[in-house]
Amino acid sequence: WTARRAYRLIVPSQYLKTVVERWGVPPERIEVVINAIEPLKAVVHREELRQSLGVSGKTVILCVGRAVPWKGVGELISLWKRVPKSHLLVVAGEGPELENWKRLADVESVSERVRFLGRTDRVVTVRWFNAADACALNSGYEGWSHVVAEAISLGVPCLVSDKGGNPETRAMYGELVKVLPYKDETVWVEALSKVNPLVEARAGVASWGFEDMKRSALEVLKETSGERQA
C-alpha cells in the first residue's frame, strides 16, 4: 500500500526492483542504488594466519550468514562427502538451523570436515575471509549479497546460486563470481571440487563504497525534487 503511493522508491538490486514491481509499482518509479560495503583489510602473512586457525593444507570454503534454511548450508553439508577430503567447509553465523546443521554433519559423517564457528565478531570474520580459498552462497533467496561484495574486496572467489540478486554480483565482479543452478548437486560438487587453495591472497576488486552509494542516492533525490517542483 505504501509503495504504490510513493513518488519514488530506492531498492538495492535489480531483483528487488522486480519484487516491488509485482506489488503494482510502475518500474519508472523505482531506482536501484546498491548498498555500500566497507572493503575488508587483507592480512600481510596469510599462511601464518591459516596455520593459527588450523587450516594449513586445507581448501577452505567459507559460508557467512544467519543459520536459516534458505541459506542452503544444509544442502552443502549433504553433498560434502562427494568433494575432495582436503576441502573444509567453515560456517560462520548463528540461528535456528545451526543445531540441525550440526546434526546433519554427524549423520553424513562429515563432521570432521565441517567447522561451525557460531556467532563471530567482525574481527574474527575478517580473519576467516582472509583464510578462505572461496566463499559459497547456496541460497534460495538473496536481495543483494554483502558477503560476496566483502569477499571480492579481498579477491576471494565466490560460488553463488542463481537465485535472487546473486547473478547481479557476476555482472559487477566478473570471473571472481561463478553462478550455479540452485540445488543442482552435481554442478555444485563439480564446482567445489575445482576450487584450489590460493597460494597467496589475490588482488581485491574495488567495492561499491559509501561515497558511491551517497552520490547515486543524492542523484535520485535531486532528480525527484526537480520533478516535484516542476
PDB file of C-alpha atoms in Angstrom:
ATOM      1  CA  TRP A   1       0.000   0.000   0.000  1.00  0.00           C
ATOM      2  CA  THR A   2       2.779   2.404   0.961  1.00  0.00           C
ATOM      3  CA  ALA A   3       4.994   1.514  -2.006  1.00  0.00           C
ATOM      4  CA  ARG A   4       2.206   2.001  -4.543  1.00  0.00           C
ATOM      5  CA  ARG A   5       1.641   5.517  -3.221  1.00  0.00           C
ATOM      6  CA  ALA A   6       5.307   6.571  -3.085  1.00  0.00           C
ATOM      7  CA  TYR A   7       6.509   9.067  -5.679  1.00  0.00           C
ATOM      8  CA  ARG A   8       9.896   7.306  -5.973  1.00  0.00           C
ATOM      9  CA  LEU A   9      11.384   4.182  -4.402  1.00  0.00           C
ATOM     10  CA  ILE A  10      15.010   3.126  -3.933  1.00  0.00           C
ATOM     11  CA  VAL A  11      15.928  -0.576  -3.823  1.00  0.00           C
ATOM     12  CA  PRO A  12      19.379  -2.227  -3.554  1.00  0.00           C
ATOM     13  CA  SER A  13      19.198  -4.608  -6.555  1.00  0.00           C
ATOM     14  CA  GLN A  14      17.512  -5.254  -9.878  1.00  0.00           C
ATOM     15  CA  TYR A  15      15.972  -8.388  -8.390  1.00  0.00           C
ATOM     16  CA  LEU A  16      14.275  -6.420  -5.606  1.00  0.00           C
ATOM     17  CA  LYS A  17      13.070  -3.958  -8.218  1.00  0.00           C
ATOM     18  CA  THR A  18      11.171  -6.810  -9.884  1.00  0.00           C
ATOM     19  CA  VAL A  19       9.703  -7.744  -6.489  1.00  0.00           C
ATOM     20  CA  VAL A  20       8.439  -4.201  -5.937  1.00  0.00           C
ATOM     21  CA  GLU A  21       7.052  -4.115  -9.489  1.00  0.00           C
ATOM     22  CA  ARG A  22       4.942  -7.154  -8.619  1.00  0.00           C
ATOM     23  CA  TRP A  23       3.377  -5.080  -5.833  1.00  0.00           C
ATOM     24  CA  GLY A  24       1.924  -2.877  -8.534  1.00  0.00           C
ATOM     25  CA  VAL A  25       4.551  -0.121  -8.636  1.00  0.00           C
ATOM     26  CA  PRO A  26       5.425   1.176 -12.138  1.00  0.00           C
ATOM     27  CA  PRO A  27       9.087   0.410 -12.966  1.00  0.00           C
ATOM     28  CA  GLU A  28       9.850   4.031 -13.871  1.00  0.00           C
ATOM     29  CA  ARG A  29       9.251   4.984 -10.218  1.00  0.00           C
ATOM     30  CA  ILE A  30      11.832   2.504  -8.899  1.00  0.00           C
ATOM     31  CA  GLU A  31      15.550   3.300  -8.755  1.00  0.00           C
ATOM     32  CA  VAL A  32      18.345   0.829  -7.967  1.00  0.00           C
ATOM     33  CA  VAL A  33      21.101   2.050  -5.639  1.00  0.00           C
ATOM     34  CA  ILE A  34      23.382  -0.737  -4.418  1.00  0.00           C
ATOM     35  CA  ASN A  35      24.198  -0.761  -0.702  1.00  0.00           C
ATOM     36  CA  ALA A  36      27.739   0.189   0.228  1.00  0.00           C
ATOM     37  CA  ILE A  37      30.208  -2.102   1.956  1.00  0.00           C
ATOM     38  CA  GLU A  38      33.428  -1.380   3.792  1.00  0.00           C
ATOM     39  CA  PRO A  39      36.302  -3.184   1.997  1.00  0.00           C
ATOM     40  CA  LEU A  40      37.961  -5.810   4.150  1.00  0.00           C
ATOM     41  CA  LYS A  41      41.596  -5.398   5.139  1.00  0.00           C
ATOM     42  CA  ALA A  42      43.983  -8.036   3.832  1.00  0.00           C
ATOM     43  CA  VAL A  43      46.439  -9.682   6.199  1.00  0.00           C
ATOM     44  CA  VAL A  44      50.147  -9.463   5.473  1.00  0.00           C
ATOM     45  CA  HIS A  45      51.036 -13.093   6.175  1.00  0.00           C
ATOM     46  CA  ARG A  46      48.127 -15.242   5.002  1.00  0.00           C
ATOM     47  CA  GLU A  47      49.758 -18.626   5.549  1.00  0.00           C
ATOM     48  CA  GLU A  48      50.659 -17.740   9.134  1.00  0.00           C
ATOM     49  CA  LEU A  49      47.012 -16.864   9.683  1.00  0.00           C
ATOM     50  CA  ARG A  50      45.886 -20.182   8.211  1.00  0.00           C
ATOM     51  CA  GLN A  51      48.313 -22.060  10.445  1.00  0.00           C
ATOM     52  CA  SER A  52      46.980 -20.259  13.514  1.00  0.00           C
ATOM     53  CA  LEU A  53      43.429 -21.244  12.527  1.00  0.00           C
ATOM     54  CA  GLY A  54      44.438 -24.864  11.990  1.00  0.00           C
ATOM     55  CA  VAL A  55      43.595 -24.957   8.288  1.00  0.00           C
ATOM     56  CA  SER A  56      47.038 -25.088   6.683  1.00  0.00           C
ATOM     57  CA  GLY A  57      46.978 -27.539   3.778  1.00  0.00           C
ATOM     58  CA  LYS A  58      43.169 -27.395   3.551  1.00  0.00           C
ATOM     59  CA  THR A  59      40.970 -25.885   0.867  1.00  0.00           C
ATOM     60  CA  VAL A  60      38.725 -23.615   2.914  1.00  0.00           C
ATOM     61  CA  ILE A  61      35.201 -22.940   1.660  1.00  0.00           C
ATOM     62  CA  LEU A  62      33.590 -20.258   3.799  1.00  0.00           C
ATOM     63  CA  CYS A  63      29.873 -19.639   4.362  1.00  0.00           C
ATOM     64  CA  VAL A  64      28.921 -16.485   6.249  1.00  0.00           C
ATOM     65  CA  GLY A  65      25.345 -15.699   7.225  1.00  0.00           C
ATOM     66  CA  ARG A  66      22.471 -16.370   9.553  1.00  0.00           C
ATOM     67  CA  ALA A  67      21.673 -20.044  10.100  1.00  0.00           C
ATOM     68  CA  VAL A  68      18.317 -20.176   8.336  1.00  0.00           C
ATOM     69  CA  PRO A  69      17.005 -22.746   5.813  1.00  0.00           C
ATOM     70  CA  TRP A  70      17.210 -20.572   2.698  1.00  0.00           C
ATOM     71  CA  LYS A  71      20.984 -20.102   3.069  1.00  0.00           C
ATOM     72  CA  GLY A  72      21.418 -23.618   1.664  1.00  0.00           C
ATOM     73  CA  VAL A  73      24.143 -24.735   4.073  1.00  0.00           C
ATOM     74  CA  GLY A  74      22.258 -27.952   4.787  1.00  0.00           C
ATOM     75  CA  GLU A  75      22.433 -28.844   1.093  1.00  0.00           C
ATOM     76  CA  LEU A  76      26.195 -28.203   1.078  1.00  0.00           C
ATOM     77  CA  ILE A  77      26.675 -30.455   4.092  1.00  0.00           C
ATOM     78  CA  SER A  78      24.646 -33.204   2.398  1.00  0.00           C
ATOM     79  CA  LEU A  79      26.951 -33.224  -0.632  1.00  0.00           C
ATOM     80  CA  TRP A  80      30.216 -32.605   1.234  1.00  0.00           C
ATOM     81  CA  LYS A  81      31.314 -36.264   1.224  1.00  0.00           C
ATOM     82  CA  ARG A  82      31.408 -36.014  -2.580  1.00  0.00           C
ATOM     83  CA  VAL A  83      34.044 -33.255  -2.676  1.00  0.00           C
ATOM     84  CA  PRO A  84      37.773 -33.881  -2.058  1.00  0.00           C
ATOM     85  CA  LYS A  85      38.717 -34.764   1.500  1.00  0.00           C
ATOM     86  CA  SER A  86      41.084 -31.801   1.575  1.00  0.00           C
ATOM     87  CA  HIS A  87      38.079 -29.441   1.436  1.00  0.00           C
ATOM     88  CA  LEU A  88      36.940 -27.905   4.718  1.00  0.00           C
ATOM     89  CA  LEU A  89      33.542 -26.204   4.990  1.00  0.00           C
ATOM     90  CA  VAL A  90      33.601 -23.362   7.517  1.00  0.00           C
ATOM     91  CA  VAL A  91      30.241 -21.944   8.599  1.00  0.00           C
ATOM     92  CA  ALA A  92      30.128 -18.586  10.408  1.00  0.00           C
ATOM     93  CA  GLY A  93      26.833 -17.472  11.916  1.00  0.00           C
ATOM     94  CA  GLU A  94      24.131 -18.489  14.325  1.00  0.00           C
ATOM     95  CA  GLY A  95      20.391 -19.023  14.030  1.00  0.00           C
ATOM     96  CA  PRO A  96      17.578 -21.572  14.338  1.00  0.00           C
ATOM     97  CA  GLU A  97      19.097 -24.041  11.865  1.00  0.00           C
ATOM     98  CA  LEU A  98      22.555 -24.250  13.408  1.00  0.00           C
ATOM     99  CA  GLU A  99      21.907 -27.303  15.596  1.00  0.00           C
ATOM    100  CA  ASN A 100      20.162 -29.059  12.690  1.00  0.00           C
ATOM    101  CA  TRP A 101      23.210 -28.439  10.503  1.00  0.00           C
ATOM    102  CA  LYS A 102      25.491 -29.862  13.185  1.00  0.00           C
ATOM    103  CA  ARG A 103      23.362 -32.988  13.473  1.00  0.00           C
ATOM    104  CA  LEU A 104      23.282 -33.330   9.692  1.00  0.00           C
ATOM    105  CA  ALA A 105      27.095 -33.185   9.557  1.00  0.00           C
ATOM    106  CA  ASP A 106      27.173 -36.089  12.019  1.00  0.00           C
ATOM    107  CA  VAL A 107      24.585 -38.076  10.054  1.00  0.00           C
ATOM    108  CA  GLU A 108      26.507 -37.522   6.803  1.00  0.00           C
ATOM    109  CA  SER A 109      29.789 -38.488   8.516  1.00  0.00           C
ATOM    110  CA  VAL A 110      31.463 -35.212   7.542  1.00  0.00           C
ATOM    111  CA  SER A 111      31.608 -33.541  10.956  1.00  0.00           C
ATOM    112  CA  GLU A 112      35.433 -33.604  10.878  1.00  0.00           C
ATOM    113  CA  ARG A 113      35.357 -31.666   7.588  1.00  0.00           C
ATOM    114  CA  VAL A 114      32.779 -29.058   8.616  1.00  0.00           C
ATOM    115  CA  ARG A 115      33.662 -26.406  11.181  1.00  0.00           C
ATOM    116  CA  PHE A 116      30.910 -24.351  12.811  1.00  0.00           C
ATOM    117  CA  LEU A 117      32.088 -21.028  14.211  1.00  0.00           C
ATOM    118  CA  GLY A 118      28.729 -19.870  15.557  1.00  0.00           C
ATOM    119  CA  ARG A 119      28.382 -16.172  16.139  1.00  0.00           C
ATOM    120  CA  THR A 120      31.574 -14.277  15.356  1.00  0.00           C
ATOM    121  CA  ASP A 121      32.543 -10.628  15.699  1.00  0.00           C
ATOM    122  CA  ARG A 122      33.810  -8.687  12.708  1.00  0.00           C
ATOM    123  CA  VAL A 123      37.486  -9.149  13.601  1.00  0.00           C
ATOM    124  CA  VAL A 124      37.161 -12.931  13.611  1.00  0.00           C
ATOM    125  CA  THR A 125      35.011 -12.962  10.482  1.00  0.00           C
ATOM    126  CA  VAL A 126      37.558 -10.882   8.567  1.00  0.00           C
ATOM    127  CA  ARG A 127      40.295 -13.327   9.624  1.00  0.00           C
ATOM    128  CA  TRP A 128      38.300 -16.173   8.096  1.00  0.00           C
ATOM    129  CA  PHE A 129      37.644 -14.229   4.901  1.00  0.00           C
ATOM    130  CA  ASN A 130      41.421 -13.832   4.603  1.00  0.00           C
ATOM    131  CA  ALA A 131      41.982 -17.530   5.266  1.00  0.00           C
ATOM    132  CA  ALA A 132      39.327 -18.732   2.793  1.00  0.00           C
ATOM    133  CA  ASP A 133      40.062 -20.089  -0.666  1.00  0.00           C
ATOM    134  CA  ALA A 134      36.478 -19.473  -1.787  1.00  0.00           C
ATOM    135  CA  CYS A 135      33.115 -18.412  -0.414  1.00  0.00           C
ATOM    136  CA  ALA A 136      29.897 -20.329  -1.083  1.00  0.00           C
ATOM    137  CA  LEU A 137      26.403 -18.837  -1.111  1.00  0.00           C
ATOM    138  CA  ASN A 138      23.983 -21.620  -1.979  1.00  0.00           C
ATOM    139  CA  SER A 139      20.978 -19.520  -1.054  1.00  0.00           C
ATOM    140  CA  GLY A 140      17.382 -19.755  -2.206  1.00  0.00           C
ATOM    141  CA  TYR A 141      16.878 -16.033  -1.642  1.00  0.00           C
ATOM    142  CA  GLU A 142      19.165 -13.003  -1.591  1.00  0.00           C
ATOM    143  CA  GLY A 143      18.254  -9.381  -2.163  1.00  0.00           C
ATOM    144  CA  TRP A 144      21.855  -8.258  -2.622  1.00  0.00           C
ATOM    145  CA  SER A 145      24.749 -10.224  -1.146  1.00  0.00           C
ATOM    146  CA  HIS A 146      27.078  -8.156   1.014  1.00  0.00           C
ATOM    147  CA  VAL A 147      29.018 -11.347   1.759  1.00  0.00           C
ATOM    148  CA  VAL A 148      30.019 -11.647  -1.894  1.00  0.00           C
ATOM    149  CA  ALA A 149      30.997  -7.990  -2.097  1.00  0.00           C
ATOM    150  CA  GLU A 150      33.141  -8.308   1.027  1.00  0.00           C
ATOM    151  CA  ALA A 151      34.830 -11.482  -0.199  1.00  0.00           C
ATOM    152  CA  ILE A 152      35.571  -9.913  -3.576  1.00  0.00           C
ATOM    153  CA  SER A 153      37.168  -6.907  -1.857  1.00  0.00           C
ATOM    154  CA  LEU A 154      39.888  -9.376  -0.794  1.00  0.00           C
ATOM    155  CA  GLY A 155      39.987 -11.175  -4.138  1.00  0.00           C
ATOM    156  CA  VAL A 156      38.339 -14.320  -2.721  1.00  0.00           C
ATOM    157  CA  PRO A 157      36.341 -16.114  -5.459  1.00  0.00           C
ATOM    158  CA  CYS A 158      32.675 -16.878  -4.796  1.00  0.00           C
ATOM    159  CA  LEU A 159      30.284 -19.636  -5.811  1.00  0.00           C
ATOM    160  CA  VAL A 160      26.698 -18.377  -5.713  1.00  0.00           C
ATOM    161  CA  SER A 161      23.274 -19.741  -6.590  1.00  0.00           C
ATOM    162  CA  ASP A 162      21.253 -18.280  -9.435  1.00  0.00           C
ATOM    163  CA  LYS A 163      18.525 -17.036  -7.090  1.00  0.00           C
ATOM    164  CA  GLY A 164      17.527 -13.501  -6.141  1.00  0.00           C
ATOM    165  CA  GLY A 165      20.146 -10.837  -6.646  1.00  0.00           C
ATOM    166  CA  ASN A 166      23.072 -13.281  -6.750  1.00  0.00           C
ATOM    167  CA  PRO A 167      23.543 -13.245 -10.556  1.00  0.00           C
ATOM    168  CA  GLU A 168      23.970  -9.468 -10.405  1.00  0.00           C
ATOM    169  CA  THR A 169      27.205  -9.944  -8.480  1.00  0.00           C
ATOM    170  CA  ARG A 170      28.630 -11.756 -11.514  1.00  0.00           C
ATOM    171  CA  ALA A 171      27.802  -8.746 -13.692  1.00  0.00           C
ATOM    172  CA  MET A 172      29.574  -6.456 -11.222  1.00  0.00           C
ATOM    173  CA  TYR A 173      32.608  -8.571 -10.276  1.00  0.00           C
ATOM    174  CA  GLY A 174      33.205 -10.752 -13.323  1.00  0.00           C
ATOM    175  CA  GLU A 175      35.147 -14.004 -13.225  1.00  0.00           C
ATOM    176  CA  LEU A 176      35.597 -13.960  -9.455  1.00  0.00           C
ATOM    177  CA  VAL A 177      31.920 -14.939  -9.193  1.00  0.00           C
ATOM    178  CA  LYS A 178      30.595 -18.242 -10.542  1.00  0.00           C
ATOM    179  CA  VAL A 179      26.798 -18.567 -10.724  1.00  0.00           C
ATOM    180  CA  LEU A 180      25.475 -22.111 -10.256  1.00  0.00           C
ATOM    181  CA  PRO A 181      21.964 -23.588 -10.531  1.00  0.00           C
ATOM    182  CA  TYR A 182      20.210 -23.665  -7.176  1.00  0.00           C
ATOM    183  CA  LYS A 183      20.077 -27.163  -5.625  1.00  0.00           C
ATOM    184  CA  ASP A 184      21.836 -28.797  -8.604  1.00  0.00           C
ATOM    185  CA  GLU A 185      24.093 -31.055  -6.537  1.00  0.00           C
ATOM    186  CA  THR A 186      26.084 -32.392  -9.479  1.00  0.00           C
ATOM    187  CA  VAL A 187      27.063 -28.912 -10.658  1.00  0.00           C
ATOM    188  CA  TRP A 188      27.880 -27.738  -7.145  1.00  0.00           C
ATOM    189  CA  VAL A 189      30.044 -30.785  -6.421  1.00  0.00           C
ATOM    190  CA  GLU A 190      31.956 -30.231  -9.643  1.00  0.00           C
ATOM    191  CA  ALA A 191      32.492 -26.523  -8.962  1.00  0.00           C
ATOM    192  CA  LEU A 192      33.507 -27.066  -5.346  1.00  0.00           C
ATOM    193  CA  SER A 193      35.900 -29.838  -6.318  1.00  0.00           C
ATOM    194  CA  LYS A 194      37.674 -27.485  -8.718  1.00  0.00           C
ATOM    195  CA  VAL A 195      38.412 -24.891  -6.034  1.00  0.00           C
ATOM    196  CA  ASN A 196      42.151 -24.837  -5.448  1.00  0.00           C
ATOM    197  CA  PRO A 197      43.980 -23.348  -2.457  1.00  0.00           C
ATOM    198  CA  LEU A 198      45.062 -19.770  -3.018  1.00  0.00           C
ATOM    199  CA  VAL A 199      48.834 -19.732  -2.934  1.00  0.00           C
ATOM    200  CA  GLU A 200      48.639 -16.130  -1.840  1.00  0.00           C
ATOM    201  CA  ALA A 201      45.949 -13.516  -1.486  1.00  0.00           C
ATOM    202  CA  ARG A 202      44.544 -12.379  -4.821  1.00  0.00           C
ATOM    203  CA  ALA A 203      44.178  -8.739  -5.716  1.00  0.00           C
ATOM    204  CA  GLY A 204      40.896  -7.392  -4.401  1.00  0.00           C
ATOM    205  CA  VAL A 205      38.314  -5.713  -6.583  1.00  0.00           C
ATOM    206  CA  ALA A 206      37.228  -2.165  -5.862  1.00  0.00           C
ATOM    207  CA  SER A 207      33.962  -2.313  -3.964  1.00  0.00           C
ATOM    208  CA  TRP A 208      30.929  -0.079  -4.076  1.00  0.00           C
ATOM    209  CA  GLY A 209      31.722   2.265  -1.193  1.00  0.00           C
ATOM    210  CA  PHE A 210      29.757   4.756   0.859  1.00  0.00           C
ATOM    211  CA  GLU A 211      30.664   7.693  -1.382  1.00  0.00           C
ATOM    212  CA  ASP A 212      29.381   5.778  -4.434  1.00  0.00           C
ATOM    213  CA  MET A 213      26.114   4.979  -2.689  1.00  0.00           C
ATOM    214  CA  LYS A 214      25.728   8.531  -1.393  1.00  0.00           C
ATOM    215  CA  ARG A 215      26.351  10.019  -4.835  1.00  0.00           C
ATOM    216  CA  SER A 216      23.805   7.736  -6.511  1.00  0.00           C
ATOM    217  CA  ALA A 217      21.175   8.284  -3.821  1.00  0.00           C
ATOM    218  CA  LEU A 218      21.631  12.058  -3.987  1.00  0.00           C
ATOM    219  CA  GLU A 219      21.180  11.971  -7.758  1.00  0.00           C
ATOM    220  CA  VAL A 220      17.851  10.216  -7.300  1.00  0.00           C
ATOM    221  CA  LEU A 221      16.762  12.699  -4.605  1.00  0.00           C
ATOM    222  CA  LYS A 222      17.778  15.747  -6.675  1.00  0.00           C
ATOM    223  CA  GLU A 223      16.029  14.399  -9.752  1.00  0.00           C
ATOM    224  CA  THR A 224      12.910  13.643  -7.734  1.00  0.00           C
ATOM    225  CA  SER A 225      12.957  17.083  -6.113  1.00  0.00           C
ATOM    226  CA  GLY A 226      13.265  18.757  -9.513  1.00  0.00           C
ATOM    227  CA  GLU A 227      10.347  16.760 -10.880  1.00  0.00           C
ATOM    228  CA  ARG A 228       8.164  17.621  -7.892  1.00  0.00           C
ATOM    229  CA  GLN A 229       8.961  21.332  -8.153  1.00  0.00           C
ATOM    230  CA  ALA A 230       8.242  21.310 -11.875  1.00  0.00           C
TER     231      ALA A 230
END
